[in-house]
Short mmCIF file of C-alpha atoms in Angstrom, two decimals:
data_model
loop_
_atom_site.label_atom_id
_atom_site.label_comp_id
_atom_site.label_asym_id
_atom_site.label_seq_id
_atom_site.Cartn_x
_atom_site.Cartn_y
_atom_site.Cartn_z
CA UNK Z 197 16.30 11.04 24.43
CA UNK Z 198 19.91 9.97 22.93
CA UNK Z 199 20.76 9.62 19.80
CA UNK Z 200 23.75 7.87 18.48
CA UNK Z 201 25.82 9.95 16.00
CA UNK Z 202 27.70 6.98 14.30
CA UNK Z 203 24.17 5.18 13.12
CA UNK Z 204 22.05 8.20 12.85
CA UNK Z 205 21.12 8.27 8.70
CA UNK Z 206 18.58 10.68 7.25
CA UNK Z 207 16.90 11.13 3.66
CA UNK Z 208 15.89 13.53 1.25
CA UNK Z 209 12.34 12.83 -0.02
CA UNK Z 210 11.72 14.47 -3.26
CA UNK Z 211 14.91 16.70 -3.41
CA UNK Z 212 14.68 19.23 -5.98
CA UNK Z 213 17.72 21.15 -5.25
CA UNK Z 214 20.94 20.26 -3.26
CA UNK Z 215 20.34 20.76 -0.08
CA UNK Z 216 23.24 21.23 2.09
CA UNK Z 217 24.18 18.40 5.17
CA UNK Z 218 23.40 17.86 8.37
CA UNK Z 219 25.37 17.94 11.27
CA UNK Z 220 24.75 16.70 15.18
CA UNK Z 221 27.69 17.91 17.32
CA UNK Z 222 29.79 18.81 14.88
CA UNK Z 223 29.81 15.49 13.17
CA UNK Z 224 28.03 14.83 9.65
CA UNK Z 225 25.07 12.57 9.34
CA UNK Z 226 25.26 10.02 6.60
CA UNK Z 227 22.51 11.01 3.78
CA UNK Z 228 20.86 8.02 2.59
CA UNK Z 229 18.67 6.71 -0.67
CA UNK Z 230 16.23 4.57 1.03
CA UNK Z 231 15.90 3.10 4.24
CA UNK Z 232 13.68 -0.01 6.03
CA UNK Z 233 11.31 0.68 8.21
CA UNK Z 234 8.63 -1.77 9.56
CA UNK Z 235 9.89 -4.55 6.86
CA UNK Z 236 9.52 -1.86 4.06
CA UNK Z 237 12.02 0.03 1.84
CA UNK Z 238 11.34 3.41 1.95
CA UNK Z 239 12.86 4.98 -1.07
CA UNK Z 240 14.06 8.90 -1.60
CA UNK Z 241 11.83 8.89 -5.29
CA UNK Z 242 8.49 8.14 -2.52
CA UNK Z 243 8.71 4.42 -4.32
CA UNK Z 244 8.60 1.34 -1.95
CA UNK Z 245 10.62 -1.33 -3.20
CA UNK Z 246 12.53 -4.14 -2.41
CA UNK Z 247 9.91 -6.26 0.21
CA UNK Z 248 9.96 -9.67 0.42
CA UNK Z 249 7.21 -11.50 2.05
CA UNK Z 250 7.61 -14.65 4.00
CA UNK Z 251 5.22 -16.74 5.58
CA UNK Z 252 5.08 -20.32 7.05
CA UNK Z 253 0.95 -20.08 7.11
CA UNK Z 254 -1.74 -20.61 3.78
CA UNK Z 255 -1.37 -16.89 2.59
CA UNK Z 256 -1.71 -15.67 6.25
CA UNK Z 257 1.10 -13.29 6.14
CA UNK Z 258 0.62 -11.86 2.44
CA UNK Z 259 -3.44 -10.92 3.49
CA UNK Z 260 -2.05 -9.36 6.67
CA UNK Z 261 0.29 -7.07 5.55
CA UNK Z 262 -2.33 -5.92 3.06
CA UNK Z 263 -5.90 -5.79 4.93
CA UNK Z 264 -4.39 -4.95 8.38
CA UNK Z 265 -0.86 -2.83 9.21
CA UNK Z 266 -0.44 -1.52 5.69
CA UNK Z 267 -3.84 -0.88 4.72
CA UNK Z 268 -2.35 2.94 4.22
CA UNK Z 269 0.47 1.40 2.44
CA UNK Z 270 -1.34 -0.02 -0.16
CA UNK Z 271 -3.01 2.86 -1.13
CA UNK Z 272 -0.27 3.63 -3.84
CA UNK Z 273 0.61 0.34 -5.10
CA UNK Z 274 1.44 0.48 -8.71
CA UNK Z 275 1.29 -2.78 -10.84
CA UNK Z 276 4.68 -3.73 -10.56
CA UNK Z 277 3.88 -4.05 -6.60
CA UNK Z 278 0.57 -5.85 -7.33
CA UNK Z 279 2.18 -8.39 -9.72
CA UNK Z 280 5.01 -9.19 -7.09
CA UNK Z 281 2.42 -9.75 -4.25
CA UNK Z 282 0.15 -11.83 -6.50
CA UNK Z 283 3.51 -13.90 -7.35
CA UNK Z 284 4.18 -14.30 -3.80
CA UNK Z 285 0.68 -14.98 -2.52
CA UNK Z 286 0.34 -18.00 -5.00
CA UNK Z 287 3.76 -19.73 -4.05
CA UNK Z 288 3.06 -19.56 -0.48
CA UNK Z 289 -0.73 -21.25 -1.52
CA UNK Z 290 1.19 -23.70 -3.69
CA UNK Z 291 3.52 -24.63 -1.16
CA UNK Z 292 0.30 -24.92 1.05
CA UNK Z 293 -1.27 -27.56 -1.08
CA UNK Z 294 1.61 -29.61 -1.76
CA UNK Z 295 1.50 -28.52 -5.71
CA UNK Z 296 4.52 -27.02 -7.46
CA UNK Z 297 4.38 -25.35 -11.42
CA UNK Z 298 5.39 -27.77 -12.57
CA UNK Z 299 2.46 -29.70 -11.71
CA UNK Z 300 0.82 -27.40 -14.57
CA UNK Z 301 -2.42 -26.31 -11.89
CA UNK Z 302 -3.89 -22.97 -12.88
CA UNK Z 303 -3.81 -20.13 -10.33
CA UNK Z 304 -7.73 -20.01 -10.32
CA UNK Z 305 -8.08 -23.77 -9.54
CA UNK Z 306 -5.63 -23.49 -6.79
CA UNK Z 307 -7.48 -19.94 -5.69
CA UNK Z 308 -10.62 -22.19 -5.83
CA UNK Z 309 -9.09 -25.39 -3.94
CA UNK Z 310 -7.97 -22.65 -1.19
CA UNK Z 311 -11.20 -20.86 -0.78
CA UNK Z 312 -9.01 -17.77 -1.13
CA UNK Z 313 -9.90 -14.52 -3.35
CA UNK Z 314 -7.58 -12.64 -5.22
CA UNK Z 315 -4.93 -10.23 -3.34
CA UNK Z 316 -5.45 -7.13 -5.13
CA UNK Z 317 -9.06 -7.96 -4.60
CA UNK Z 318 -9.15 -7.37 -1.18
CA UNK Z 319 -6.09 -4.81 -1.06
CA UNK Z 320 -8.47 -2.49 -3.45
CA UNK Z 321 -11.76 -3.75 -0.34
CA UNK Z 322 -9.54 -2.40 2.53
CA UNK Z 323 -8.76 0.67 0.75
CA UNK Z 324 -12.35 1.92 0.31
CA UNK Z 325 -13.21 0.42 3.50
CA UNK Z 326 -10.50 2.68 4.74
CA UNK Z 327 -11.95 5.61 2.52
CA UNK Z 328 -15.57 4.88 3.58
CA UNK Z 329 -14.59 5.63 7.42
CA UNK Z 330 -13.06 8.59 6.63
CA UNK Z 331 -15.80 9.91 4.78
CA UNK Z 332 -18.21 9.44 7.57
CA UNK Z 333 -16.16 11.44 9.90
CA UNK Z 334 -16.92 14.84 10.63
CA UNK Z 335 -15.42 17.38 8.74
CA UNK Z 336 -12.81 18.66 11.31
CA UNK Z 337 -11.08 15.07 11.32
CA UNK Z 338 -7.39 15.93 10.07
CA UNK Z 339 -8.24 12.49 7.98
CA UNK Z 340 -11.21 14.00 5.81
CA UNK Z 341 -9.48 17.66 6.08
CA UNK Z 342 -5.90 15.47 4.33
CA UNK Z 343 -8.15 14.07 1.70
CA UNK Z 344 -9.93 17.09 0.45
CA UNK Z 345 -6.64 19.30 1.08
CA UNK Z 346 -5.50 20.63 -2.48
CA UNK Z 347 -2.23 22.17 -2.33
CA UNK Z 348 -1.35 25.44 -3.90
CA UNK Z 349 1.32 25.70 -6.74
CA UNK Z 350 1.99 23.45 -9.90
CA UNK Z 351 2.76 19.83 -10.51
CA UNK Z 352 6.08 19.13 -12.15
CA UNK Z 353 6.60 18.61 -15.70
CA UNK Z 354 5.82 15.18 -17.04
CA UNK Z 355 3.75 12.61 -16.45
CA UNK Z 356 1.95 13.68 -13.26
CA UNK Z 357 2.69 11.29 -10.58
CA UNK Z 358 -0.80 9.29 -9.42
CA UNK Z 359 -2.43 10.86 -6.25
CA UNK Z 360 -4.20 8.68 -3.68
CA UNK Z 361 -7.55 10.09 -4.76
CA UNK Z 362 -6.75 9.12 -8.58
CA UNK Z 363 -6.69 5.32 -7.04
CA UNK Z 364 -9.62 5.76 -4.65
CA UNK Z 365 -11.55 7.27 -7.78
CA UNK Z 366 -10.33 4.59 -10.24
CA UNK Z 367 -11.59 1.51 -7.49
CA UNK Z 368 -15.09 2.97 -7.02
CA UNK Z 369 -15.96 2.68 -10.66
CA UNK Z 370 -14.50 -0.74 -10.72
CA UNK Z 371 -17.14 -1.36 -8.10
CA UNK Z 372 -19.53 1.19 -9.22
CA UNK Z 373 -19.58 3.78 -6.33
CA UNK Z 374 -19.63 7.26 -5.21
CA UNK Z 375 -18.47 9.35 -3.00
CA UNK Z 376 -22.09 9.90 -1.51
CA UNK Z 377 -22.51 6.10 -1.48
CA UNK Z 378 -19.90 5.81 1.20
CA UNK Z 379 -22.00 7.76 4.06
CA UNK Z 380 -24.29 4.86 4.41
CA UNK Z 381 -21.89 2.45 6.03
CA UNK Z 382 -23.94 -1.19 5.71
CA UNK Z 383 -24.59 -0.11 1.67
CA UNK Z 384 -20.94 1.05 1.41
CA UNK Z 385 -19.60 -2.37 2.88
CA UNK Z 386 -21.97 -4.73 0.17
CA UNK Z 387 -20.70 -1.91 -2.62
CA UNK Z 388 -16.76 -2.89 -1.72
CA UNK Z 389 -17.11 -5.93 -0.42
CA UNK Z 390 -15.12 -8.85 -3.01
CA UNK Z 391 -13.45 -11.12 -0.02
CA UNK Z 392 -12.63 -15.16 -0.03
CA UNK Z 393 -15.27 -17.15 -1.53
#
């Protein structure tokens, strides 16, 4: 494997203390803030920022990059994230129907017209769906073993920062579920399930 030493960048995630710089023959590697990868902004403070999303199809590219590639993504959206995706989803199904604002149609009736649900809707379905397969694996699967893992030591001062299980647990009394509800797989799939209508 090569490497190039002039576009070689790395990051810091979480730095608590200076750490010192990294070199590859001699030469220093440029220490970065955030970075794209896969169309996202990865960000140093764990954030993800910065997306745009761009689509020439009714919604199709919005509901993709939230049921399908970056259903693992999602799982620590914070409002600010939801809002912009919401904003984004309904301008592409605007420009879909031929409507504009200023046209003065509310977002439900133009929901309705598309026979499309809401995004965070189905983000918050693929997330448990995601949660529900996990939690019918066996034990040993590094998946379950990640999400019952609790890590030794204390959390920072301040407000703690939200964990993916603080989500997980926050969606299934939205939709009124358990933990236990989640090894019966056809149950767990009516609990969750909130798709188009």
């Amino acid at each position: 494997m090569k490497v190039s030493r002039s576009k070689t960048e790395y990051m810091c995630v979480n730095e608590r203390e200076g750490s010192g710089t990294v070199r590859l023959q001699g030469e220093e590697v440029k220490k970065v803030q955030e970075f794209k990868y896969l169309g996202s902004t990865v960000q140093s403070n764990v954030e993800c920022g910065k997306e745009e999303y761009i689509s020439e199809n009714q919604g199709e590219g919005v509901q993709d990059s939230g049921e399908t590639g970056h259903a693992v993504w999602f799982r620590d959206t914070g409002k600010r994230q939801e809002s912009e995706l919401e904003v984004a989803e309904l301008k592409m199904l605007r420009f879909s129907l031929g409507v504009t604002r200023l046209d003065g149609i509310r977002n439900e009736y133009i929901r309705g017209t598309a026979h499309v649900g809401r995004l965070d809707d189905k983000v918050r379905e693929a997330r448990l769906r995601w949660f529900g397969h996990v939690q019918r694996r066996e034990r040993e699967y590094i998946g379950r073993i990640m999400l019952d893992m609790e890590l030794p030591g204390r959390r920072q001062r301040g407000r703690p920062k939200r964990r993916y299980m603080d989500g997980i647990n926050e969606e299934m009394k939205l939709v009124g579920a358990s933990v236990e509800d989640a090894e019966d797989r056809d149950r767990w799939r009516e609990m969750i399930r909130c798709g188009d209508p």
